PDB file of C-alpha atoms in Angstrom:
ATOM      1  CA  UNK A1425      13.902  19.414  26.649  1.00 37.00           C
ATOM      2  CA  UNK A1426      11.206  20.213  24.001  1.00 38.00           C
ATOM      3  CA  UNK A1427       9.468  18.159  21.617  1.00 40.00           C
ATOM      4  CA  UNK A1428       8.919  19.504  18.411  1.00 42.00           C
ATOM      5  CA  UNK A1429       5.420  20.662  18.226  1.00 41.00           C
ATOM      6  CA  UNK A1430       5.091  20.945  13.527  1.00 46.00           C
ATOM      7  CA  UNK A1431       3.469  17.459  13.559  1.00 50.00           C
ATOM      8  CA  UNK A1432       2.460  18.446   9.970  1.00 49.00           C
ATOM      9  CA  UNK A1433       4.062  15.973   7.591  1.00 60.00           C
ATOM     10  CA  UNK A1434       4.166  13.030   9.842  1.00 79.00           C
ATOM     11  CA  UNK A1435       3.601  10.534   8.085  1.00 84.00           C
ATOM     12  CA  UNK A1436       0.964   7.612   9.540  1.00 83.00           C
ATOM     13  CA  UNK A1437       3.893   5.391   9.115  1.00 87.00           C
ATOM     14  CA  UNK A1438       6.196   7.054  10.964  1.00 88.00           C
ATOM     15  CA  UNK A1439       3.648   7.112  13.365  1.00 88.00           C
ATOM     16  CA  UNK A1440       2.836   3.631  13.719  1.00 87.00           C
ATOM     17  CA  UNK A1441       6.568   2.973  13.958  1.00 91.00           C
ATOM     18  CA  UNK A1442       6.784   4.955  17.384  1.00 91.00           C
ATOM     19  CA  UNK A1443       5.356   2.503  19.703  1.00 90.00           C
ATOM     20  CA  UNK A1444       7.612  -0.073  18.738  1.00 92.00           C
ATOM     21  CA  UNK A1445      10.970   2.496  19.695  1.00 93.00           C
ATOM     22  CA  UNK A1446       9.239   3.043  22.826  1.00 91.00           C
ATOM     23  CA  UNK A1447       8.908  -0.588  23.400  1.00 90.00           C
ATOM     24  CA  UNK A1448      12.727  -1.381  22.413  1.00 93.00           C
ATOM     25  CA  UNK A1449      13.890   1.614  24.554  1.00 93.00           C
ATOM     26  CA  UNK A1450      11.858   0.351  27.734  1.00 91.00           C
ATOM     27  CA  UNK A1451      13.462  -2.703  27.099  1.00 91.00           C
ATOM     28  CA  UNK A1452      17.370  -1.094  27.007  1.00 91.00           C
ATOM     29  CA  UNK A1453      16.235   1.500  29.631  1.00 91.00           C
ATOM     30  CA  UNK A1454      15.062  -1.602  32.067  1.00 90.00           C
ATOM     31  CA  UNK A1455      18.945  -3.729  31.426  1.00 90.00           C
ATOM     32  CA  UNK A1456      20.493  -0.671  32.662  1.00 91.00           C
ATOM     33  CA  UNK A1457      21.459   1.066  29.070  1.00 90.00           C
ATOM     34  CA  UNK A1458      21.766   4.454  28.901  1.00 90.00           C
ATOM     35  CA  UNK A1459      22.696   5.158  25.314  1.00 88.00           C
ATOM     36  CA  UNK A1460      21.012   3.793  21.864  1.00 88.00           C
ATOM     37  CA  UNK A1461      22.299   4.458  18.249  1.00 87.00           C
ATOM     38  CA  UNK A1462      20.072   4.709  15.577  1.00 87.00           C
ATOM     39  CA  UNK A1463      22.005   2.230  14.032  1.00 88.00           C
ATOM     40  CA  UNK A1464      21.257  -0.291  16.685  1.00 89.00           C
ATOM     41  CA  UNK A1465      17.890   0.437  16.854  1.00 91.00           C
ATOM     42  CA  UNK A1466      17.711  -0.466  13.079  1.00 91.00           C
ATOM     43  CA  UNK A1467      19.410  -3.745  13.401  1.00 92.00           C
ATOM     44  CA  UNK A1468      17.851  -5.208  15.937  1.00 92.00           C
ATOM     45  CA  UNK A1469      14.498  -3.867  15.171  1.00 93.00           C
ATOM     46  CA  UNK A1470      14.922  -4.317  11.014  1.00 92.00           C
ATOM     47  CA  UNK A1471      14.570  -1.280   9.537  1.00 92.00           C
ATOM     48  CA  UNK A1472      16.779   1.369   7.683  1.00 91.00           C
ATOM     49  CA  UNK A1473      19.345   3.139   9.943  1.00 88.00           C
ATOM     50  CA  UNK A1474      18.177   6.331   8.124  1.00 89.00           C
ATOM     51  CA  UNK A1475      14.653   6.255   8.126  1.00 91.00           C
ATOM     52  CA  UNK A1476      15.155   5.850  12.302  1.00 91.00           C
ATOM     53  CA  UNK A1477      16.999   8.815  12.662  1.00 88.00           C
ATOM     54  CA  UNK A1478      14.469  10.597  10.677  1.00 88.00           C
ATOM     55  CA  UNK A1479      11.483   9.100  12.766  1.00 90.00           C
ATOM     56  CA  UNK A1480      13.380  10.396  15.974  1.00 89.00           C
ATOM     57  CA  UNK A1481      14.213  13.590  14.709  1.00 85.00           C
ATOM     58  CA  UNK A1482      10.750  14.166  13.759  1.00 85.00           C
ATOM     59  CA  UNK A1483       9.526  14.215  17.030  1.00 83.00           C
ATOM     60  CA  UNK A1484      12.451  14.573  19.391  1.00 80.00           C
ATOM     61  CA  UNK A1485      14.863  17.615  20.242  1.00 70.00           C
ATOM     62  CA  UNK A1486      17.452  14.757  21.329  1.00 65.00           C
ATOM     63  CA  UNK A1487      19.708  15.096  19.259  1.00 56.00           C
ATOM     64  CA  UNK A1488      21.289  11.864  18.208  1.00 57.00           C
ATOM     65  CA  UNK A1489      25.604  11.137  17.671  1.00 58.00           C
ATOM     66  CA  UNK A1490      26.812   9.002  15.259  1.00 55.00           C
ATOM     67  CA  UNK A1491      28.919   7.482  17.755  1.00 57.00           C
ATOM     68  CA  UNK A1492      27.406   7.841  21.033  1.00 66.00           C
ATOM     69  CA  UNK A1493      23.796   7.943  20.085  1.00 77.00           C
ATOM     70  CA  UNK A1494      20.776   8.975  22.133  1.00 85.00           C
ATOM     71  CA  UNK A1495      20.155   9.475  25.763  1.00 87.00           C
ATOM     72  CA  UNK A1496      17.929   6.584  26.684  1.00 90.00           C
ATOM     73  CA  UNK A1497      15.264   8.585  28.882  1.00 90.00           C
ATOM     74  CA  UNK A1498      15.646  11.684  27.274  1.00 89.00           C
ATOM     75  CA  UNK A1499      14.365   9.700  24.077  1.00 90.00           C
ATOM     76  CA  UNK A1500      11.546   7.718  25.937  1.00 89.00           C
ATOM     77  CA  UNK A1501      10.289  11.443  27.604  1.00 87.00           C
ATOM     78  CA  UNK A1502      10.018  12.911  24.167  1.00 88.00           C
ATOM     79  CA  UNK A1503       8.258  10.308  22.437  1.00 88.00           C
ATOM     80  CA  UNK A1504       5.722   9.454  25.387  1.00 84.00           C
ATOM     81  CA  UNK A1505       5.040  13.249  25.341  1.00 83.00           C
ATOM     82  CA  UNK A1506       4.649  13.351  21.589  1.00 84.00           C
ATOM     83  CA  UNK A1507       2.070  10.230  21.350  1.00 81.00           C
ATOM     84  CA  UNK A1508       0.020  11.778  24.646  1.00 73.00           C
ATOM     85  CA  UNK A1509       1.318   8.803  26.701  1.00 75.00           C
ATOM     86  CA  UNK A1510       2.532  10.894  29.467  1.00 69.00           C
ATOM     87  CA  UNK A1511      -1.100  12.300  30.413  1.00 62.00           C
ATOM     88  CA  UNK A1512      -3.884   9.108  30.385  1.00 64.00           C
ATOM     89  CA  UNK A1513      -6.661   9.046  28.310  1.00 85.00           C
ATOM     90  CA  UNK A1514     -10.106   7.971  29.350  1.00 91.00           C
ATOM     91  CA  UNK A1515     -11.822   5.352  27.075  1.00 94.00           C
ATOM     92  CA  UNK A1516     -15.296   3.180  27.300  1.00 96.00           C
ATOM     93  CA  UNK A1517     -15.565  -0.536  25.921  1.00 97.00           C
ATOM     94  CA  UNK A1518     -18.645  -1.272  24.284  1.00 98.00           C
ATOM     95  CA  UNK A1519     -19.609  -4.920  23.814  1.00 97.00           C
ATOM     96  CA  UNK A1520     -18.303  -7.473  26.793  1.00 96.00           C
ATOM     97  CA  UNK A1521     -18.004 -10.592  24.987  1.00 93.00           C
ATOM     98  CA  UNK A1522     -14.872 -12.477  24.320  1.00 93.00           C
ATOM     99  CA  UNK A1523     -12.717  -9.648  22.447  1.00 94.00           C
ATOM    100  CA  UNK A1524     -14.033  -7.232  24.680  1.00 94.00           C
ATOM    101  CA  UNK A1525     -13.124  -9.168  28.038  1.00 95.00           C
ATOM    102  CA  UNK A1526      -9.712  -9.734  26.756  1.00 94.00           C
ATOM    103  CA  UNK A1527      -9.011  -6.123  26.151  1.00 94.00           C
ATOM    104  CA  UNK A1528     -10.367  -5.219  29.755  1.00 94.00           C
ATOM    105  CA  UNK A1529      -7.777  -7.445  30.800  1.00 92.00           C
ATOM    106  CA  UNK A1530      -5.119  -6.294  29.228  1.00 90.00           C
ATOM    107  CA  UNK A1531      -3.467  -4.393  31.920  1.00 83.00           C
ATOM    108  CA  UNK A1532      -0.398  -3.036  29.416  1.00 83.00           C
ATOM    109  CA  UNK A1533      -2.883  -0.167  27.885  1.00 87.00           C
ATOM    110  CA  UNK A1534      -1.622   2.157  30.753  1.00 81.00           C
ATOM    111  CA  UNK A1535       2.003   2.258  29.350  1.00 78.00           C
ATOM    112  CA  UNK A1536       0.063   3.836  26.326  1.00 79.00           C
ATOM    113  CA  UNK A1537      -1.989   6.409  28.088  1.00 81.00           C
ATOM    114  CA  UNK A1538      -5.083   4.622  28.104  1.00 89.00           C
ATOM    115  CA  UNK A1539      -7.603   3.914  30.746  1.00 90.00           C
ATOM    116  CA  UNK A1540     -10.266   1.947  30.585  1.00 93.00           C
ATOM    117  CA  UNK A1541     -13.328   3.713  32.524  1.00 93.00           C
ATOM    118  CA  UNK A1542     -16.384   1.625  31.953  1.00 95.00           C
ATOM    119  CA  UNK A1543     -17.663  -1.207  29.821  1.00 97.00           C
ATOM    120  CA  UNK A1544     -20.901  -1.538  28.421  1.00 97.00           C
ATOM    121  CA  UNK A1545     -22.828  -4.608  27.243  1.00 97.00           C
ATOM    122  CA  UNK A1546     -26.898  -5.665  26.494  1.00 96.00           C
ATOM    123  CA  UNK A1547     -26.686  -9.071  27.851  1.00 95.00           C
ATOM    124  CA  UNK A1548     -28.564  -9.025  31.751  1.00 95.00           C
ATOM    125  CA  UNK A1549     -25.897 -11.314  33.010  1.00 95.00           C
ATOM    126  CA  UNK A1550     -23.336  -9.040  32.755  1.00 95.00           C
ATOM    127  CA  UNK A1551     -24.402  -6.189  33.440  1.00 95.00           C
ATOM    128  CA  UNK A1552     -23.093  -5.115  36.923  1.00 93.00           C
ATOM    129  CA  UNK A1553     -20.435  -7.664  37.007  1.00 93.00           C
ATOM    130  CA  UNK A1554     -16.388  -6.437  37.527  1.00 92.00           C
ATOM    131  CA  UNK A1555     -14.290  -7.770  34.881  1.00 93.00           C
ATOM    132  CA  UNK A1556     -10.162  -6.708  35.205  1.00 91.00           C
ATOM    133  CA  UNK A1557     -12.072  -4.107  37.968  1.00 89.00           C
ATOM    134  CA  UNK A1558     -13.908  -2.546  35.514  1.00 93.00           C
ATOM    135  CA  UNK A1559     -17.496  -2.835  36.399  1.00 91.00           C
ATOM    136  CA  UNK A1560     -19.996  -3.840  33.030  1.00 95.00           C
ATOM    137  CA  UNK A1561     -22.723  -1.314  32.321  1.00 95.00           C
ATOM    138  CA  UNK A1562     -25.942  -1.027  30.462  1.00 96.00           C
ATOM    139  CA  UNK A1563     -25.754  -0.090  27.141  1.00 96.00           C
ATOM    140  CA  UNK A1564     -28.656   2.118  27.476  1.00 94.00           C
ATOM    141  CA  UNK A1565     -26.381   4.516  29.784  1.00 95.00           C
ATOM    142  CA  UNK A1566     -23.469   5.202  26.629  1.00 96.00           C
ATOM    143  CA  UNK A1567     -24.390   8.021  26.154  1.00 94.00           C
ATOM    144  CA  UNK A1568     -25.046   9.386  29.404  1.00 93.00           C
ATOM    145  CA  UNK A1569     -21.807   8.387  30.632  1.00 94.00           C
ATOM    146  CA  UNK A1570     -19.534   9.622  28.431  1.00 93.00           C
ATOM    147  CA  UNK A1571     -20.582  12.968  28.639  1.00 93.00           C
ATOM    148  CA  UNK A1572     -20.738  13.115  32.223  1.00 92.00           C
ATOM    149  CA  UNK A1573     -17.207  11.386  32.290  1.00 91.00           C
ATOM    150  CA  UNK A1574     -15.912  13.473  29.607  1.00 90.00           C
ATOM    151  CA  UNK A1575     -14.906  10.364  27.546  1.00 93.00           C
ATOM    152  CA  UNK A1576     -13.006  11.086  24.067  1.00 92.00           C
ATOM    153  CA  UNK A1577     -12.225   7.674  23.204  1.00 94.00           C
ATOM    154  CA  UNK A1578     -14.675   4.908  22.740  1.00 96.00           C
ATOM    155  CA  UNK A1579     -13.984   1.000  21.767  1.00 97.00           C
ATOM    156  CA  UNK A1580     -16.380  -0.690  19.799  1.00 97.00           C
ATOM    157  CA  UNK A1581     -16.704  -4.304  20.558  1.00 96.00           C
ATOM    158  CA  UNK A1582     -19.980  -5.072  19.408  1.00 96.00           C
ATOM    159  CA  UNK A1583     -21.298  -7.497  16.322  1.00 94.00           C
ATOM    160  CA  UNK A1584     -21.238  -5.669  13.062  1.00 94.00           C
ATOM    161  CA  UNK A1585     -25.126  -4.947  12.533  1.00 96.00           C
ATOM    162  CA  UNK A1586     -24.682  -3.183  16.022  1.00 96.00           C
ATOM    163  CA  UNK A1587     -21.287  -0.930  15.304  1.00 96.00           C
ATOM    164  CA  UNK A1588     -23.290   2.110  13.872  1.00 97.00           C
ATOM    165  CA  UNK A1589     -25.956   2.760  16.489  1.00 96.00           C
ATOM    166  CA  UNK A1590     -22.846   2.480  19.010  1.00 97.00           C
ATOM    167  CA  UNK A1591     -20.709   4.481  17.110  1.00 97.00           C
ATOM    168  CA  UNK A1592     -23.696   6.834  16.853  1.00 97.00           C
ATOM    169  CA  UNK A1593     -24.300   6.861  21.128  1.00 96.00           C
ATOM    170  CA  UNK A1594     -20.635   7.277  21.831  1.00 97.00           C
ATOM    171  CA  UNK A1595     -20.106  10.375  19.142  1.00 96.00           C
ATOM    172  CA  UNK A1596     -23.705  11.748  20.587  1.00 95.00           C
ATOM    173  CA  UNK A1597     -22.145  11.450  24.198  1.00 95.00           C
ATOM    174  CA  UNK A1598     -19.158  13.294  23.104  1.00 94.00           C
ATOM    175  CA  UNK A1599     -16.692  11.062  22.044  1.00 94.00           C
ATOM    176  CA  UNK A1600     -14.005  12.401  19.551  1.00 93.00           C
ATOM    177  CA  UNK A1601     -11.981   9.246  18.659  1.00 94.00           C
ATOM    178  CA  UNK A1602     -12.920   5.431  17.939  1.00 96.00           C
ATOM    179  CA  UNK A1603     -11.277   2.080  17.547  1.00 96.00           C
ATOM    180  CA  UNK A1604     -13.428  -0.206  16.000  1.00 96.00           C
ATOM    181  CA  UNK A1605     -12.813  -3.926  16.154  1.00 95.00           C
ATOM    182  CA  UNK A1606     -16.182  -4.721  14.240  1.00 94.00           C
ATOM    183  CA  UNK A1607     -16.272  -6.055  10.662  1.00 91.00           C
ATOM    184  CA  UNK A1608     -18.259  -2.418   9.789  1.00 92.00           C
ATOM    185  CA  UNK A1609     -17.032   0.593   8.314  1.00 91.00           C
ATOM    186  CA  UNK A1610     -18.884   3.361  10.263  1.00 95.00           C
ATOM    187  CA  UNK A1611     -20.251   6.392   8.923  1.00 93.00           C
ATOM    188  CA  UNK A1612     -19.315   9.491  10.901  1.00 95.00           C
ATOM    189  CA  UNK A1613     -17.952  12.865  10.504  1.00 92.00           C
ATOM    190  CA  UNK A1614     -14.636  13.638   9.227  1.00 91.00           C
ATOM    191  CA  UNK A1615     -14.053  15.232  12.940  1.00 92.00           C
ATOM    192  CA  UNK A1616     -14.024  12.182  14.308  1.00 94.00           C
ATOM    193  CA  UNK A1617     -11.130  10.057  14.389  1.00 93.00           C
ATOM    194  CA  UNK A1618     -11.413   6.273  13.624  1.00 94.00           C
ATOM    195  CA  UNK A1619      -9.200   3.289  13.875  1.00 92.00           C
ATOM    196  CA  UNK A1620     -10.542   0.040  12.064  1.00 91.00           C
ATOM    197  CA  UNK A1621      -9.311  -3.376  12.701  1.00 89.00           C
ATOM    198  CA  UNK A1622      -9.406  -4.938   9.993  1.00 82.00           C
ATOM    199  CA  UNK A1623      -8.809  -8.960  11.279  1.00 81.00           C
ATOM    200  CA  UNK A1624      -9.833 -10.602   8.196  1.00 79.00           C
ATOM    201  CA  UNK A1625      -8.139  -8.519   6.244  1.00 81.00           C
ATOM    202  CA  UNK A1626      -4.840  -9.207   8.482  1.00 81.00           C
ATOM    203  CA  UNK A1627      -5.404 -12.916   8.448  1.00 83.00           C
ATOM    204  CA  UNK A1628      -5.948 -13.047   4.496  1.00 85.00           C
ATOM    205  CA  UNK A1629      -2.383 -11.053   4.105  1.00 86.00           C
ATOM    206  CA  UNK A1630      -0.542 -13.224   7.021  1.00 87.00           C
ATOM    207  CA  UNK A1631      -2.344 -16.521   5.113  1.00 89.00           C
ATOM    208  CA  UNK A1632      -0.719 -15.290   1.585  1.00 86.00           C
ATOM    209  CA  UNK A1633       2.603 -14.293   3.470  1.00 86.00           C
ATOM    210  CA  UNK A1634       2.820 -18.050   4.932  1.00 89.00           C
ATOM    211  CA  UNK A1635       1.855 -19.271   1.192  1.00 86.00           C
ATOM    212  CA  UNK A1636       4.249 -17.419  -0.413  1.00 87.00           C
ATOM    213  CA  UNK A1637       6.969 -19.032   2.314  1.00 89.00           C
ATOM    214  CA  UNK A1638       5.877 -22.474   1.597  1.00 89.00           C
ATOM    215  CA  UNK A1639       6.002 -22.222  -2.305  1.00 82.00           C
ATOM    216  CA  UNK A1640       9.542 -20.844  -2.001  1.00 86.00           C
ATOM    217  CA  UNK A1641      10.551 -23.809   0.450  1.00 82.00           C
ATOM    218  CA  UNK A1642       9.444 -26.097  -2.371  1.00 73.00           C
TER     219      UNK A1642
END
């Protein structure tokens, strides 16, 4: 089985979406199913019955019957090879405090091909300390380690009038890709690949969702 290597015209979208099959075919795969429509898939997950079987065919050579739909694990193979999930991916966390020790302990990034190599922090008291195994590092060694380690991905922690210099160490070190969970939009070159999360922006569009809800209950 071969996944189809054109990823031009993938959308981000379609993209995004791919997790969340992986996540509902785990799910069937771990009750024992064997088979999933694209119809079902749609149902349960809401979303158009056609714009699934487009998303699958996109990046899968299973081919997918009307009736008897797609071989679970044959499915799951081809998407975990298509988002890199089958070969783990080294990444650094920069800043330890609260956001930062939550995502160390998050032990479900490994079902997405990441691992979590270091963390790095300025505060004296935890620097040297094991959090979720991972042992806390100075931040004066970024750079250092990530090019030793050959670290691509870096996770940026850190208080927004801090997010550039770290972006800055990590890139300098070698790293090719960043999520950012600071309030900061970085400056950096178009070869590097950056995520933003964007939680106020998030909470302002779930706090107009609820308020359109509530007017509508009126």
């Amino acid at each position: 089985m071969e996944v189809k290597k054109d990823n031009i015209g993938i959308s981000k979208a379609t993209i995004a979406r791919l997790p969340a099959y992986l996540r509902y075919l785990k799910e069937k795969q771990a009750k024992g199913e064997k088979k999933a429509s694209s119809t079902a898939i749609a149902e349960e997950m809401h979303l158009n019955a056609v714009q699934v079987r487009k998303d699958l065919a996109l990046v899968s050579s299973v081919a997918g019957k009307p009736k008897l739909g797609f071989e679970i694990t044959d499915l799951i193979e081809d998407i975990n090879r298509f988002l890199g999930y089958d070969n783990t991916t080294d990444a650094v966390i920069v800043g330890v405090g609260g956001l930062g020790k939550a995502l160390l302990g998050y032990g479900g990034f490994r079902n997405y091909g990441l691992n979590i190599v270091a963390a790095f922090d300025t505060n004296p008291s935890l620097i040297g300390k094991k959090i979720s195994s991972v042992t806390v590092q100075s931040a004066d060694k970024i750079q250092e380690f990530v090019r030793r380690q050959n670290v691509k991905i870096g996770i940026i922690c850190v208080p927004k009038e801090f997010a550039q210099s770290v972006a800055d160490e990590l890139v300098e070190g070698g790293v090719r890709a960043i999520w950012n969970f600071a309030p900061e939009h970085l400056q950096l070159s178009e070869k590097i690949a950056v995520k933003n999360e964007d939680m106020a922006g998030s909470l302002a569009i779930l706090s107009k969702r609820l308020e359109q809800i509530l007017y509508n209950e009126k």
